[in-house]
Coordinates of C-alpha atoms in Angstrom, one line a residue:
X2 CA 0.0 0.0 0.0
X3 CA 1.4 3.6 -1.0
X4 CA 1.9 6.9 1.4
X5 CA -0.6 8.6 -0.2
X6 CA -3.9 8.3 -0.4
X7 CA -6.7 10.1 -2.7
X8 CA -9.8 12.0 -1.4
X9 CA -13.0 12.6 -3.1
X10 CA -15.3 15.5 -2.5
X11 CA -18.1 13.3 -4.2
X12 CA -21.2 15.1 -3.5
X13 CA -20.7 16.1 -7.8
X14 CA -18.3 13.7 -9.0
X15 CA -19.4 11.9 -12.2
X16 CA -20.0 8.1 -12.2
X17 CA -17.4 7.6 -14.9
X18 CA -14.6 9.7 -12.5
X19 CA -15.5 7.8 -9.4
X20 CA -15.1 4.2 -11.8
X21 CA -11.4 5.5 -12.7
X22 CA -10.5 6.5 -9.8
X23 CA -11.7 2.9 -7.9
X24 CA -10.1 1.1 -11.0
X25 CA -7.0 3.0 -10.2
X26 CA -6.7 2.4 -6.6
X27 CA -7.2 -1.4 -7.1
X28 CA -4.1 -1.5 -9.2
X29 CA -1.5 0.5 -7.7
X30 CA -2.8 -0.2 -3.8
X31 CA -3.6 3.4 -2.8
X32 CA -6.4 4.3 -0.5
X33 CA -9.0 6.4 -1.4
X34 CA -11.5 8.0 0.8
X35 CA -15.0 9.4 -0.9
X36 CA -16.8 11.9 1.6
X37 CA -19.5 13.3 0.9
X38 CA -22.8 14.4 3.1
X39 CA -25.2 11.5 1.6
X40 CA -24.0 7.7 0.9
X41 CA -22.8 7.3 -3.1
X42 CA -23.0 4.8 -4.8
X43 CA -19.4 2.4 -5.5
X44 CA -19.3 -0.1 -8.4
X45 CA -16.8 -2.6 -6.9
X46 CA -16.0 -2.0 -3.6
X47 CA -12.9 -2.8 -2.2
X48 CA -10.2 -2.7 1.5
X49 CA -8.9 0.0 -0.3
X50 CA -12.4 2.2 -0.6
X51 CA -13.9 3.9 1.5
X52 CA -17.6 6.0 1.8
X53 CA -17.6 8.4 4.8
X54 CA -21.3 10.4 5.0
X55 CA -20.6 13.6 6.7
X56 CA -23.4 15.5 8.3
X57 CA -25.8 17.7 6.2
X58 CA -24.3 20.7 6.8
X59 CA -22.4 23.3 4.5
X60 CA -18.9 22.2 4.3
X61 CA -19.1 19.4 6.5
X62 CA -17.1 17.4 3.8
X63 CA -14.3 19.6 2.8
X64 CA -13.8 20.3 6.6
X65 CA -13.7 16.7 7.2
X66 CA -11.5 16.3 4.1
X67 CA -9.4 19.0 5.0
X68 CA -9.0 18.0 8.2
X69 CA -8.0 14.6 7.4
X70 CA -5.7 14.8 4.5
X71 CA -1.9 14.3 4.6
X72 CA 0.5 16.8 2.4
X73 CA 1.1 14.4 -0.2
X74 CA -2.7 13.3 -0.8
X75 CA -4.8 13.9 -3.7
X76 CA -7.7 15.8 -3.4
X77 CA -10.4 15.9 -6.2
X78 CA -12.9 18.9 -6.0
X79 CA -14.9 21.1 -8.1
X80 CA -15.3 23.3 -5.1
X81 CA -12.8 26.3 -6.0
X82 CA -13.1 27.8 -2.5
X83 CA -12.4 24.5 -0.8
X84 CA -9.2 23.5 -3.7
X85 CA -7.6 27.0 -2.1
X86 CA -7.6 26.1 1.2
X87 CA -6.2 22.8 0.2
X88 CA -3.4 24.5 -2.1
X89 CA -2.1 25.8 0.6
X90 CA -1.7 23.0 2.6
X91 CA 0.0 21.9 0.1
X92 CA -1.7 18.9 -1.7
X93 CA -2.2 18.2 -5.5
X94 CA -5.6 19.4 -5.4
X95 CA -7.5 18.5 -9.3
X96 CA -11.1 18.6 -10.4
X97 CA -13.4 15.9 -12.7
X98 CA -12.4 18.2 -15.9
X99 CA -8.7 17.8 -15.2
X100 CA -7.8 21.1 -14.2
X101 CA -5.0 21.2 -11.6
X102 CA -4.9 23.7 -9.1
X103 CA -2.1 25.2 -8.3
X104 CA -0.7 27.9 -6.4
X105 CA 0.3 29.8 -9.4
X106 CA -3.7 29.4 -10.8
X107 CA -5.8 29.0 -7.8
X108 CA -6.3 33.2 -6.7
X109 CA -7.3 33.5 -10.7
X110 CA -9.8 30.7 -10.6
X111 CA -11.6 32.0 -7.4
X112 CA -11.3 35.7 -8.6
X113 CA -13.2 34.5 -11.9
X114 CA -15.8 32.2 -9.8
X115 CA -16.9 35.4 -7.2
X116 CA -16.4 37.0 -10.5
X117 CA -19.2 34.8 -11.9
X118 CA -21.1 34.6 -8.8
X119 CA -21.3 38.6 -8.8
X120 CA -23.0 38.5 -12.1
X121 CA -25.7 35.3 -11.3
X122 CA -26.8 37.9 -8.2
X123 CA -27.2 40.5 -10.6
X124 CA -29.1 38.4 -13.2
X125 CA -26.5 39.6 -15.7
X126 CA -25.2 35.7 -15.8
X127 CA -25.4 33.3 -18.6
X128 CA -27.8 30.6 -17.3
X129 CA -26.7 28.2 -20.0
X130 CA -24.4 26.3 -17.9
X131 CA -22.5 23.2 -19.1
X132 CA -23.9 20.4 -17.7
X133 CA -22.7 17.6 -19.8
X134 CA -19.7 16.0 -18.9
X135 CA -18.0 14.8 -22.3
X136 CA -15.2 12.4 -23.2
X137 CA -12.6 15.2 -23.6
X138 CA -13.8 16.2 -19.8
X139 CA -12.8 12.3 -19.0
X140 CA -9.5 12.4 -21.0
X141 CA -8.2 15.4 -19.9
X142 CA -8.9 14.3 -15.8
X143 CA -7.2 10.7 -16.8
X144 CA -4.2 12.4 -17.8
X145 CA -3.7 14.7 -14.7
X146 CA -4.9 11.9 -12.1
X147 CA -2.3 9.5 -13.7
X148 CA 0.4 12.4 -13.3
X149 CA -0.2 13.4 -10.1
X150 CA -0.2 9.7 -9.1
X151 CA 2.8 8.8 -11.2
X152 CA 4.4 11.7 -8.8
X153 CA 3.4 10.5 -5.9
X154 CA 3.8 6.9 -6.4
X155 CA 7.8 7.9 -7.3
X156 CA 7.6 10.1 -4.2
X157 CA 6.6 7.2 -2.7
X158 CA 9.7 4.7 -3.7
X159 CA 12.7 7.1 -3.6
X160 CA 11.2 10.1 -1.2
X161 CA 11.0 13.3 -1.7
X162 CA 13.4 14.9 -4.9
X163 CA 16.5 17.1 -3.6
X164 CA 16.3 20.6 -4.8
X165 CA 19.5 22.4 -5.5
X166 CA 21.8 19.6 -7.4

């Protein structure tokens, strides 16, 4: 079993994300811990899965998430707000579209959410919202979740890179 372990805010996550991510898991041994405030469904459960149902309030699971992550977890979230606070505790923090948040990107992506946000409570918002979640979405969160694992699974055999050589 590795270090590292991946967590799931899964209140959103797609079916076809959660699939990956269990098929993953299986195969290279790590841990992964859904959490979300209402049980969700898992295909093929496993030793290596786990569903935690937090309580119904706001936040409960990014605080329990949050709380409960190591530095060199994953965390997948589409919850901007939440992916900052976990940037800077320093985790690879990714959503279900394959965007990785950094802490080079993340003040841009919540300055454009409140951005966004402003405008809905003004009405002067696009309602047309994407709600489809296509094979390029799938794709393009494949190839960041197998990086960031890939990095932490070599983390994982040799420990952490020197810097400076």
């Amino acid at each position: 079993m590795t270090a590292f372990s991946i967590w799931v805010d899964a209140d959103s996550c797609p079916a076809r994300v959660r699939a990956h991510i269990m098929y993953r898991s299986n195969s290279a041994a790590i841990p992964v811990q859904f959490v979300a405030n209402h049980v969700i469904p898992l295909d093929k459960p496993s030793p290596l899965i786990t569903m935690i149902v937090c309580q119904q309030e706001a936040q409960a699971a990014d605080d329990y998430i949050f709380a409960h992550c190591n530095k060199h977890d994953i965390v997948i979230t589409r919850d901007i707000p939440f992916a900052a606070r976990i940037v800077e505790k320093g985790n690879i923090v990714m959503n279900d579209r394959g965007t990785l948040f950094t802490k080079e990107n993340i003040g841009e992506r919540l300055s454009a959410r409140n951005f966004s946000l402003n405008l809905a409570e003004l009405g002067l918002a696009d309602n047309k919202r994407k709600s489809s979640y296509s094979e390029k979405d799938f794709r393009k969160f494949a190839d960041c979740f197998e990086q960031a694992v890939q990095k932490l699974l070599i983390i994982d055999a040799y420990g952490e890179p020197k810097t400076g050589l």
